[in-house]
Amino acid sequence: MRIVSLAVVVAALFVLACGQEAVGPRNNELARIRLASASPDAGALDLLVNGMTVAQAVGSTALSAPALVEPGQATGEVRSSGSAQALASLPLALQAGKSYTVLVAGTRAALTAMVSVDTTSGTPVPPPPPPGPPVDSGSPPPPGTDLVRFRLVHAAPDAPPLDPYLLPAGTPLDTLPTLEPFTYGSLALTADLIRRPGHYVVKFTDAGTPNVVLESGDIDAKAGELLTIVLGENADQSLRVDVVHGSP
């Protein structure tokens, strides 16, 4: 009769336990969501999804780290950080494996919230393309980590029709606007714009004309950044441009 030592039995039980995979959702079975703020006076903000806080203390022109949430229909709520005071809310339709950004803009008294599906969702990062003119996402070759992503966001409900131009600093207007049409809430319709690192400016003209009515300051775009350029409003409905810095 063969005798099995206690140590061997314990070791076997340990191996069996380790071989049992924990039950729970994988990352590709969840959605990712984060909060970006372009409000000039809302202060630090929290984002809640179905009552659960997923982003905390996000300041002006800042972007939070992504949080994993259950997919499905949900309600997003933006609050003053650490309080129960809701400043804006919006419905969310979250899909597994996709990444979303909730952007708030405008003044605290009239905060606007909108959501976009990030165009980088599920896209692997390829090697950088060979030297040549920059291209927008959706046109080959795809972006590399040494490039910059821009998003132009219309968050000014009272703005007249405008055309946006994303230009290297010091260069004249292009013959065509960077995006058409450019209308309120167009964040959800806009793909990332891919550029090489450098200094840029965004100019806004009266629609269909070269008449510049508003422009950003110098934008120092560094490799690997995601820069969200937001056309927003002040309390008196005058227009403003804010730049939110983050990473894809």
XYZ file of N, CA and C in Angstrom:
744
model
N 0.852 -1.199 0.000
C 0.000 0.000 0.000
C 0.880 1.238 0.000
N 0.605 2.154 -0.955
C 1.445 3.340 -1.079
C 0.933 4.442 -0.162
N 1.821 5.072 0.542
C 1.457 6.137 1.483
C 1.743 7.488 0.828
N 0.752 8.369 0.791
C 0.920 9.706 0.233
C 1.128 10.701 1.374
N 2.201 11.446 1.278
C 2.535 12.370 2.372
C 1.567 13.547 2.394
N 1.438 14.149 3.564
C 0.574 15.316 3.736
C 1.030 16.468 2.849
N 2.340 16.628 2.695
C 2.871 17.729 1.888
C 2.430 17.608 0.437
N 2.408 16.356 -0.077
C 1.998 16.152 -1.467
C 0.529 16.496 -1.641
N -0.314 16.094 -0.676
C -1.745 16.396 -0.754
C -1.981 17.901 -0.754
N -1.305 18.626 0.140
C -1.460 20.085 0.222
C -1.043 20.739 -1.081
N 0.082 20.255 -1.651
C 0.564 20.828 -2.909
C -0.445 20.608 -4.034
N -1.044 19.431 -4.071
C -2.016 19.133 -5.121
C -3.248 20.021 -4.996
N -3.712 20.214 -3.764
C -4.867 21.083 -3.550
C -4.556 22.522 -3.945
N -3.339 22.973 -3.673
C -2.922 24.333 -4.018
C -2.924 24.528 -5.532
N -2.381 23.550 -6.269
C -2.352 23.634 -7.724
C -3.760 23.651 -8.289
N -4.648 22.814 -7.724
C -6.031 22.774 -8.191
C -6.730 24.101 -7.978
N -6.497 24.704 -6.822
C -7.126 25.995 -6.525
C -6.628 27.074 -7.457
N -5.318 27.057 -7.742
C -4.759 28.085 -8.619
C -5.256 27.933 -10.043
N -5.607 26.724 -10.433
C -6.055 26.491 -11.792
C -7.473 26.932 -12.043
N -8.221 27.279 -10.983
C -9.593 27.731 -11.151
C -9.601 29.232 -11.405
N -10.067 29.614 -12.598
C -10.070 31.027 -12.973
C -11.193 31.761 -12.268
N -10.869 32.953 -11.741
C -11.891 33.761 -11.071
C -12.962 34.165 -12.072
N -14.189 34.119 -11.625
C -15.304 34.481 -12.490
C -15.536 35.979 -12.376
N -15.578 36.665 -13.509
C -15.806 38.097 -13.522
C -15.661 38.611 -14.930
N -16.135 39.816 -15.209
C -16.076 40.346 -16.567
C -14.644 40.683 -16.982
N -14.326 40.402 -18.227
C -13.050 40.813 -18.792
C -13.162 42.258 -19.265
N -11.989 42.897 -19.503
C -12.006 44.291 -19.930
C -12.795 44.502 -21.212
N -12.709 43.516 -22.159
C -13.430 43.687 -23.416
C -14.924 43.439 -23.271
N -15.365 43.057 -22.075
C -16.787 42.907 -21.809
C -17.355 44.130 -21.093
N -16.496 45.116 -20.825
C -16.892 46.340 -20.137
C -16.712 47.536 -21.067
N -17.266 48.666 -20.686
C -17.049 49.923 -21.395
C -16.089 50.786 -20.570
N -15.415 51.696 -21.248
C -14.502 52.635 -20.592
C -15.081 54.039 -20.743
N -14.993 54.830 -19.669
C -15.547 56.178 -19.726
C -14.678 57.117 -18.900
N -14.585 58.359 -19.350
C -13.820 59.367 -18.608
C -14.456 60.728 -18.786
N -14.007 61.668 -17.977
C -14.590 63.008 -17.939
C -13.553 64.035 -18.359
N -13.955 64.952 -19.239
C -13.117 66.083 -19.634
C -13.881 67.362 -19.339
N -13.187 68.363 -18.801
C -13.837 69.627 -18.467
C -13.183 70.783 -19.210
N -14.028 71.558 -19.902
C -13.569 72.795 -20.527
C -14.321 73.992 -19.958
N -14.934 73.814 -18.785
C -15.673 74.908 -18.158
C -14.705 75.884 -17.497
N -14.906 77.188 -17.696
C -13.984 78.157 -17.102
C -14.179 78.368 -15.606
N -15.373 78.027 -15.069
C -15.634 78.387 -13.675
C -16.357 77.306 -12.873
N -16.483 76.097 -13.398
C -17.228 75.056 -12.678
C -16.423 74.448 -11.537
N -15.121 74.654 -11.519
C -14.285 74.075 -10.474
C -14.103 72.584 -10.658
N -13.677 71.909 -9.606
C -13.440 70.464 -9.675
C -14.773 69.730 -9.807
N -14.801 68.714 -10.693
C -16.038 68.013 -11.011
C -15.875 66.504 -10.839
N -16.988 65.847 -10.494
C -17.054 64.387 -10.444
C -18.028 63.908 -11.519
N -17.786 62.702 -12.031
C -18.707 62.058 -12.953
C -19.248 60.798 -12.304
N -20.577 60.670 -12.298
C -21.231 59.472 -11.775
C -21.981 58.780 -12.908
N -21.917 57.461 -12.937
C -22.672 56.656 -13.888
C -23.598 55.756 -13.085
N -24.892 55.957 -13.256
C -25.896 55.232 -12.461
C -25.601 55.311 -10.972
N -25.215 56.514 -10.522
C -24.978 56.756 -9.105
C -23.615 56.360 -8.592
N -22.782 55.736 -9.427
C -21.447 55.314 -9.006
C -20.412 56.315 -9.519
N -19.568 56.814 -8.633
C -18.550 57.784 -9.013
C -17.444 57.093 -9.806
N -17.199 57.584 -11.032
C -16.177 56.988 -11.891
C -15.031 57.952 -12.198
N -15.206 59.233 -11.886
C -14.132 60.222 -12.049
C -14.300 61.266 -10.960
N -13.195 61.691 -10.365
C -13.253 62.613 -9.237
C -12.303 63.786 -9.433
N -12.769 64.969 -8.986
C -11.940 66.168 -8.890
C -11.248 66.510 -10.211
N -12.008 66.487 -11.295
C -11.467 66.844 -12.609
C -11.585 68.356 -12.778
N -10.465 69.019 -12.928
C -10.450 70.465 -13.032
C -10.615 70.953 -14.461
N -10.649 72.268 -14.616
C -10.804 72.870 -15.929
C -9.635 72.509 -16.842
N -9.942 72.230 -18.106
C -8.995 71.810 -19.142
C -8.232 70.549 -18.750
N -8.890 69.667 -18.005
C -8.274 68.405 -17.591
C -9.108 67.234 -18.085
N -8.459 66.054 -18.151
C -9.087 64.829 -18.625
C -8.770 63.727 -17.628
N -9.796 63.028 -17.166
C -9.577 61.983 -16.164
C -9.070 60.704 -16.817
N -8.558 59.802 -15.999
C -8.203 58.467 -16.465
C -9.490 57.690 -16.741
N -9.481 56.750 -17.690
C -10.701 55.992 -17.976
C -11.069 55.040 -16.851
N -12.369 54.858 -16.653
C -12.887 53.912 -15.663
C -13.681 52.844 -16.395
N -13.666 51.619 -15.858
C -14.418 50.511 -16.436
C -15.819 50.466 -15.835
N -16.836 50.387 -16.699
C -18.220 50.345 -16.239
C -18.981 49.279 -17.023
N -20.105 48.851 -16.468
C -20.945 47.866 -17.136
C -21.583 48.494 -18.377
N -21.649 47.762 -19.496
C -22.316 48.293 -20.686
C -23.824 48.332 -20.497
N -24.487 49.079 -21.389
C -25.937 49.180 -21.345
C -26.401 50.623 -21.244
N -27.703 50.801 -21.098
C -28.265 52.137 -20.930
C -27.958 52.637 -19.521
N -27.534 53.893 -19.428
C -27.147 54.440 -18.126
C -27.415 55.938 -18.119
N -27.300 56.509 -16.937
C -27.414 57.960 -16.775
C -26.105 58.499 -16.235
N -25.553 59.483 -16.925
C -24.357 60.155 -16.454
C -24.731 61.451 -15.756
N -24.047 61.740 -14.672
C -24.336 62.950 -13.895
C -23.024 63.604 -13.515
N -22.923 64.901 -13.781
C -21.736 65.685 -13.421
C -22.075 66.517 -12.202
N -21.259 66.374 -11.156
C -21.500 67.085 -9.898
C -20.276 67.897 -9.495
N -20.529 68.913 -8.687
C -19.419 69.574 -8.013
C -18.708 68.524 -7.172
N -17.386 68.523 -7.210
C -16.624 67.447 -6.585
C -16.934 67.313 -5.105
N -17.247 66.096 -4.697
C -17.494 65.804 -3.296
C -18.846 66.244 -2.782
N -19.749 66.669 -3.674
C -21.057 67.129 -3.215
C -22.154 66.382 -3.970
N -23.387 66.600 -3.544
C -24.526 65.988 -4.214
C -25.167 66.943 -5.212
N -24.517 68.079 -5.472
C -25.086 69.084 -6.368
C -24.827 68.698 -7.820
N -25.890 68.358 -8.538
C -25.774 67.982 -9.943
C -25.779 69.240 -10.813
N -24.789 69.354 -11.686
C -24.694 70.496 -12.586
C -25.169 70.159 -13.992
N -25.090 68.886 -14.377
C -25.528 68.457 -15.705
C -25.739 66.951 -15.683
N -26.620 66.471 -16.535
C -26.838 65.033 -16.669
C -27.099 64.715 -18.134
N -26.894 63.460 -18.496
C -27.115 63.049 -19.878
C -27.291 61.543 -19.936
N -28.075 61.048 -20.919
C -28.218 59.603 -21.091
C -26.974 59.021 -21.755
N -26.654 57.779 -21.410
C -25.496 57.089 -21.966
C -25.936 55.741 -22.516
N -25.469 55.416 -23.697
C -25.689 54.096 -24.283
C -24.315 53.461 -24.473
N -23.882 52.689 -23.496
C -22.511 52.192 -23.439
C -22.436 50.776 -24.002
N -21.457 50.552 -24.873
C -21.263 49.241 -25.480
C -19.967 48.618 -24.975
N -19.973 47.314 -24.801
C -18.791 46.593 -24.325
C -17.635 46.788 -25.294
N -16.445 47.010 -24.732
C -15.243 47.142 -25.534
C -15.010 48.516 -26.117
N -15.940 49.458 -25.901
C -15.766 50.798 -26.450
C -15.398 51.794 -25.354
N -14.802 52.913 -25.786
C -14.333 53.943 -24.866
C -15.076 55.242 -25.150
N -15.475 55.927 -24.078
C -16.296 57.127 -24.205
C -15.677 58.280 -23.400
N -15.913 59.501 -23.901
C -15.521 60.702 -23.168
C -16.750 61.576 -22.969
N -17.030 61.907 -21.715
C -18.067 62.899 -21.398
C -17.368 64.238 -21.252
N -17.753 65.204 -22.081
C -17.156 66.536 -22.056
C -18.161 67.525 -21.504
N -17.728 68.367 -20.561
C -18.562 69.469 -20.085
C -17.912 70.781 -20.493
N -18.737 71.729 -20.906
C -18.248 73.032 -21.352
C -19.254 74.084 -20.951
N -18.841 75.339 -21.082
C -19.709 76.445 -20.704
C -19.538 76.825 -19.246
N -20.289 77.812 -18.817
C -20.174 78.303 -17.448
C -20.921 77.387 -16.493
N -20.606 77.509 -15.219
C -21.214 76.668 -14.190
C -22.732 76.799 -14.181
N -23.232 78.008 -14.433
C -24.670 78.240 -14.386
C -25.399 77.636 -15.585
N -24.674 77.340 -16.654
C -25.296 76.774 -17.858
C -24.367 75.724 -18.454
N -24.006 74.749 -17.645
C -23.044 73.733 -18.059
C -23.655 72.825 -19.123
N -22.891 72.566 -20.168
C -23.310 71.675 -21.248
C -22.513 70.390 -21.166
N -23.191 69.250 -21.276
C -22.511 67.956 -21.255
C -22.844 67.188 -22.522
N -21.842 66.554 -23.117
C -22.044 65.734 -24.304
C -21.082 64.561 -24.250
N -21.368 63.532 -25.029
C -20.555 62.322 -24.976
C -20.090 61.950 -26.377
N -18.875 61.426 -26.474
C -18.355 60.937 -27.747
C -17.853 59.513 -27.581
N -17.885 58.762 -28.687
C -17.219 57.467 -28.737
C -15.808 57.719 -29.234
N -14.820 57.362 -28.436
C -13.437 57.613 -28.828
C -13.098 56.805 -30.062
N -12.482 57.457 -31.037
C -12.153 56.782 -32.290
C -10.999 55.803 -32.130
N -10.311 55.849 -30.978
C -9.207 54.927 -30.748
C -9.664 53.612 -30.147
N -10.977 53.460 -29.863
C -11.463 52.263 -29.187
C -11.094 51.005 -29.949
N -10.352 50.104 -29.288
C -10.025 48.822 -29.875
C -9.031 48.877 -31.012
N -8.391 50.038 -31.238
C -7.455 50.169 -32.352
C -6.038 50.001 -31.867
N -5.283 49.001 -32.358
C -3.898 48.849 -31.945
C -3.043 49.982 -32.483
N -1.980 50.315 -31.760
C -1.084 51.386 -32.188
C -0.028 50.807 -33.120
N 0.002 51.208 -34.389
C 0.966 50.676 -35.345
C 2.270 51.444 -35.292
N 3.299 51.009 -36.050
C 4.532 51.783 -36.134
C 4.253 53.139 -36.756
N 5.097 54.152 -36.476
C 4.867 55.479 -37.047
C 4.987 55.440 -38.562
N 4.247 56.299 -39.280
C 4.306 56.317 -40.735
C 5.592 56.963 -41.219
N 5.958 56.785 -42.489
C 7.138 57.446 -43.039
C 6.912 58.944 -43.125
N 7.991 59.742 -43.263
C 7.832 61.191 -43.364
C 6.890 61.567 -44.495
N 6.123 62.607 -44.279
C 5.176 63.054 -45.283
C 4.156 63.964 -44.654
N 3.214 64.480 -45.419
C 2.205 65.384 -44.865
C 1.310 64.660 -43.880
N 0.792 65.362 -42.865
C -0.091 64.729 -41.883
C -1.390 64.299 -42.534
N -2.022 63.285 -41.929
C -3.298 62.800 -42.435
C -4.287 62.729 -41.301
N -5.568 62.804 -41.633
C -6.607 62.653 -40.634
C -6.897 61.180 -40.418
N -7.398 60.845 -39.202
C -7.737 59.459 -38.947
C -8.835 59.029 -39.904
N -8.792 57.776 -40.280
C -9.699 57.280 -41.289
C -9.029 57.176 -42.645
N -7.863 57.831 -42.793
C -7.083 57.740 -44.017
C -5.751 57.104 -43.691
N -5.308 56.105 -44.468
C -4.036 55.453 -44.177
C -2.888 56.419 -44.409
N -1.733 56.290 -43.724
C -1.500 55.279 -42.701
C -2.043 55.724 -41.351
N -2.352 54.792 -40.432
C -2.865 55.161 -39.114
C -1.784 55.802 -38.259
N -2.165 56.489 -37.165
C -1.204 57.259 -36.380
C -0.271 56.382 -35.563
N 0.920 56.913 -35.302
C 1.874 56.265 -34.419
C 1.983 57.025 -33.115
N 2.748 56.496 -32.183
C 2.849 57.117 -30.867
C 3.636 58.415 -30.898
N 4.340 58.705 -32.000
C 5.103 59.952 -32.066
C 4.272 61.082 -32.655
N 2.996 60.873 -32.870
C 2.136 61.891 -33.443
C 1.178 62.442 -32.385
N 0.351 63.404 -32.785
C -0.572 64.090 -31.888
C -1.989 63.912 -32.418
N -2.934 63.719 -31.509
C -4.348 63.662 -31.871
C -5.033 64.959 -31.435
N -5.791 65.536 -32.355
C -6.608 66.707 -32.051
C -8.080 66.343 -32.197
N -8.912 66.952 -31.342
C -10.354 66.908 -31.510
C -10.884 68.339 -31.454
N -11.709 68.695 -32.417
C -12.351 70.004 -32.415
C -13.801 69.807 -32.010
N -14.211 70.494 -30.969
C -15.533 70.261 -30.373
C -16.347 71.553 -30.382
N -17.562 71.467 -30.861
C -18.479 72.604 -30.854
C -19.378 72.466 -29.640
N -19.178 73.327 -28.642
C -19.978 73.299 -27.410
C -20.559 74.675 -27.115
N -20.911 75.416 -28.179
C -21.455 76.771 -28.032
C -22.812 76.829 -28.725
N -23.901 76.584 -27.998
C -25.227 76.499 -28.642
C -25.685 77.789 -29.291
N -25.149 78.944 -28.861
C -25.600 80.221 -29.414
C -24.644 80.803 -30.445
N -23.649 80.031 -30.882
C -22.673 80.532 -31.845
C -23.296 80.641 -33.236
N -22.890 81.637 -34.017
C -23.309 81.689 -35.421
C -22.596 80.586 -36.205
N -22.977 80.322 -37.446
C -22.271 79.312 -38.253
C -20.799 79.689 -38.442
N -19.928 78.751 -38.099
C -18.487 78.993 -38.161
C -17.784 77.829 -38.849
N -16.633 78.117 -39.433
C -15.755 77.090 -40.003
C -14.461 77.053 -39.198
N -13.995 75.869 -38.779
C -12.746 75.757 -38.025
C -11.569 75.389 -38.931
N -10.401 75.908 -38.597
C -9.164 75.590 -39.299
C -8.097 75.237 -38.271
N -7.524 74.051 -38.371
C -6.398 73.640 -37.536
C -5.146 73.810 -38.365
N -4.262 74.737 -37.929
C -3.126 75.143 -38.760
C -1.827 75.150 -37.961
N -0.697 74.850 -38.606
C 0.582 75.127 -37.959
C 0.682 76.624 -37.672
N 1.206 76.967 -36.521
C 1.287 78.378 -36.130
C 2.043 79.178 -37.192
N 1.495 80.339 -37.534
C 2.161 81.228 -38.474
C 1.845 80.992 -39.928
N 0.980 80.013 -40.227
C 0.649 79.739 -41.625
C -0.707 80.348 -41.973
N -0.937 80.649 -43.265
C -2.234 81.223 -43.667
C -3.335 80.171 -43.634
N -4.572 80.627 -43.804
C -5.710 79.726 -43.835
C -5.583 78.721 -44.977
N -6.068 77.505 -44.731
C -6.193 76.529 -45.802
C -7.309 76.966 -46.751
N -7.347 76.293 -47.895
C -8.412 76.613 -48.844
C -9.759 76.071 -48.388
N -9.736 75.005 -47.546
C -10.966 74.415 -47.036
C -10.892 74.284 -45.520
N -12.030 74.401 -44.819
C -12.026 74.201 -43.363
C -11.581 72.790 -42.998
N -11.104 72.636 -41.774
C -10.674 71.327 -41.307
C -11.852 70.377 -41.175
N -13.008 70.886 -40.735
C -14.210 70.066 -40.554
C -15.412 70.763 -41.162
N -16.235 70.002 -41.844
C -17.516 70.492 -42.345
C -18.525 69.351 -42.305
N -19.729 69.575 -41.796
C -20.160 70.792 -41.102
C -19.630 70.812 -39.672
N -19.564 72.005 -39.105
C -19.115 72.168 -37.731
C -20.266 72.796 -36.969
N -21.034 71.973 -36.257
C -22.245 72.434 -35.591
C -22.232 72.028 -34.126
N -23.117 72.619 -33.369
C -23.198 72.354 -31.935
C -23.394 70.863 -31.672
N -22.559 70.334 -30.752
C -22.639 68.929 -30.412
C -21.884 68.025 -31.356
N -21.070 68.579 -32.251
C -20.423 67.758 -33.277
C -19.306 66.881 -32.738
N -19.020 66.954 -31.429
C -18.029 66.058 -30.830
C -18.324 64.600 -31.185
N -19.588 64.205 -31.161
C -19.938 62.807 -31.387
C -19.741 62.392 -32.837
N -19.534 63.343 -33.744
C -19.442 63.043 -35.159
C -18.029 63.190 -35.699
N -17.105 63.599 -34.883
C -15.794 64.006 -35.352
C -14.732 62.977 -35.036
N -13.986 62.557 -36.058
C -12.846 61.671 -35.839
C -11.638 62.482 -35.386
N -10.661 61.788 -34.821
C -9.438 62.469 -34.426
C -8.706 63.003 -35.651
N -8.048 64.130 -35.462
C -7.208 64.722 -36.489
C -5.755 64.448 -36.102
N -5.000 63.864 -37.018
C -3.651 63.410 -36.711
C -2.642 64.402 -37.263
N -1.756 64.860 -36.391
C -0.722 65.812 -36.783
C 0.610 65.434 -36.142
N 1.673 66.015 -36.676
C 2.983 65.827 -36.069
C 3.170 66.823 -34.922
N 4.020 66.526 -33.944
C 4.240 67.479 -32.850
C 4.681 68.838 -33.384
N 4.351 69.882 -32.664
C 4.722 71.233 -33.073
C 3.782 72.252 -32.472
N 3.813 73.442 -33.012
C 2.970 74.540 -32.525
C 1.842 74.776 -33.528
N 0.617 74.838 -32.995
C -0.562 74.959 -33.843
C -1.469 76.073 -33.327
N -2.406 76.453 -34.200
C -3.453 77.395 -33.825
C -4.743 76.923 -34.488
N -5.863 77.139 -33.802
C -7.177 76.871 -34.390
C -7.870 78.206 -34.603
N -8.261 78.451 -35.854
C -8.955 79.685 -36.202
C -10.384 79.361 -36.627
N -11.312 80.230 -36.237
C -12.715 80.072 -36.589
C -13.122 81.257 -37.453
N -13.692 80.966 -38.621
C -14.142 82.018 -39.528
C -15.658 81.982 -39.654
N -16.230 83.117 -40.080
C -17.627 83.103 -40.488
C -17.784 82.055 -41.580
N -18.811 81.231 -41.475
C -18.974 80.108 -42.394
C -18.940 80.568 -43.845
N -18.102 79.879 -44.630
C -18.017 80.163 -46.055
C -17.171 81.355 -46.414
N -16.492 81.965 -45.425
C -15.664 83.146 -45.684
C -14.300 82.971 -45.023
N -13.299 83.782 -45.423
C -12.000 83.767 -44.748
C -11.923 84.747 -43.577
N -13.062 85.281 -43.155
C -13.087 86.286 -42.093
C -12.934 85.614 -40.730
N -11.759 85.742 -40.103
C -11.473 85.116 -38.822
C -12.143 85.914 -37.711
N -12.995 85.242 -36.914
C -13.699 85.915 -35.826
C -13.190 85.475 -34.457
N -12.455 84.373 -34.396
C -11.982 83.853 -33.115
C -10.842 82.891 -33.377
N -9.859 82.886 -32.492
C -8.780 81.908 -32.631
C -8.202 81.558 -31.272
N -7.616 80.374 -31.211
C -6.946 79.943 -29.985
C -5.603 80.640 -29.880
N -4.982 80.530 -28.719
C -3.594 80.929 -28.618
C -2.699 79.850 -29.215
N -1.407 80.021 -29.037
C -0.455 79.024 -29.511
C -0.665 77.711 -28.745
N -0.774 76.608 -29.471
C -0.969 75.285 -28.877
C 0.302 74.477 -29.082
N 0.999 74.177 -27.992
C 2.219 73.375 -28.046
C 1.813 71.903 -27.982
N 1.800 71.249 -29.120
C 1.320 69.870 -29.227
C 2.501 68.910 -29.146
N 2.507 68.083 -28.111
C 3.614 67.159 -27.882
C 3.244 65.743 -28.338
N 4.255 64.968 -28.679
C 4.048 63.607 -29.172
C 3.254 62.788 -28.167
N 2.281 62.047 -28.662
C 1.480 61.166 -27.824
C 0.318 61.834 -27.129
N 0.127 63.152 -27.298
C -0.962 63.856 -26.622
C -2.279 63.728 -27.381
N -3.367 63.843 -26.636
C -4.698 64.049 -27.185
C -5.133 65.437 -26.750
N -5.326 66.337 -27.704
C -5.700 67.716 -27.413
C -7.123 67.958 -27.915
N -8.007 68.328 -27.002
C -9.392 68.609 -27.344
C -9.589 70.118 -27.353
N -9.862 70.665 -28.535
C -10.055 72.107 -28.696
C -11.558 72.371 -28.660
N -11.997 73.142 -27.680
C -13.431 73.308 -27.432
C -13.854 74.742 -27.735
N -14.798 74.882 -28.668
C -15.465 76.164 -28.882
C -16.607 76.246 -27.879
N -16.498 77.166 -26.919
C -17.491 77.291 -25.861
C -18.004 78.701 -25.728
N -18.796 78.922 -24.673
C -19.413 80.220 -24.440
C -19.110 80.724 -23.037
N -19.033 82.049 -22.912
C -18.994 82.691 -21.606
C -20.429 82.945 -21.138
N -20.555 83.496 -19.925
C -21.887 83.746 -19.361
C -22.690 84.712 -20.225
N -22.019 85.634 -20.933
C -22.725 86.610 -21.775
C -22.909 86.112 -23.205
N -22.667 84.831 -23.437
C -22.804 84.161 -24.732
C -21.712 84.553 -25.724
N -20.709 85.317 -25.273
C -19.546 85.534 -26.131
C -18.767 84.222 -26.225
N -18.002 84.053 -27.296
C -17.338 82.795 -27.573
C -15.951 82.735 -26.953
N -15.515 81.529 -26.650
C -14.196 81.290 -26.069
C -13.653 79.995 -26.645
N -12.330 79.825 -26.551
C -11.677 78.589 -26.980
C -10.874 78.058 -25.814
N -11.088 76.792 -25.479
C -10.337 76.134 -24.410
C -9.661 74.886 -24.964
N -8.511 74.548 -24.376
C -7.736 73.382 -24.800
C -7.641 72.422 -23.625
N -8.121 71.186 -23.819
C -8.048 70.131 -22.802
C -6.908 69.178 -23.179
N -5.945 69.034 -22.268
C -4.791 68.168 -22.513
C -5.029 66.800 -21.898
N -4.644 65.759 -22.618
C -4.764 64.408 -22.093
C -3.997 63.436 -22.967
N -4.296 62.170 -22.820
C -3.666 61.139 -23.640
C -4.750 60.187 -24.106
N -4.567 59.569 -25.286
C -5.592 58.660 -25.824
C -5.841 57.497 -24.885
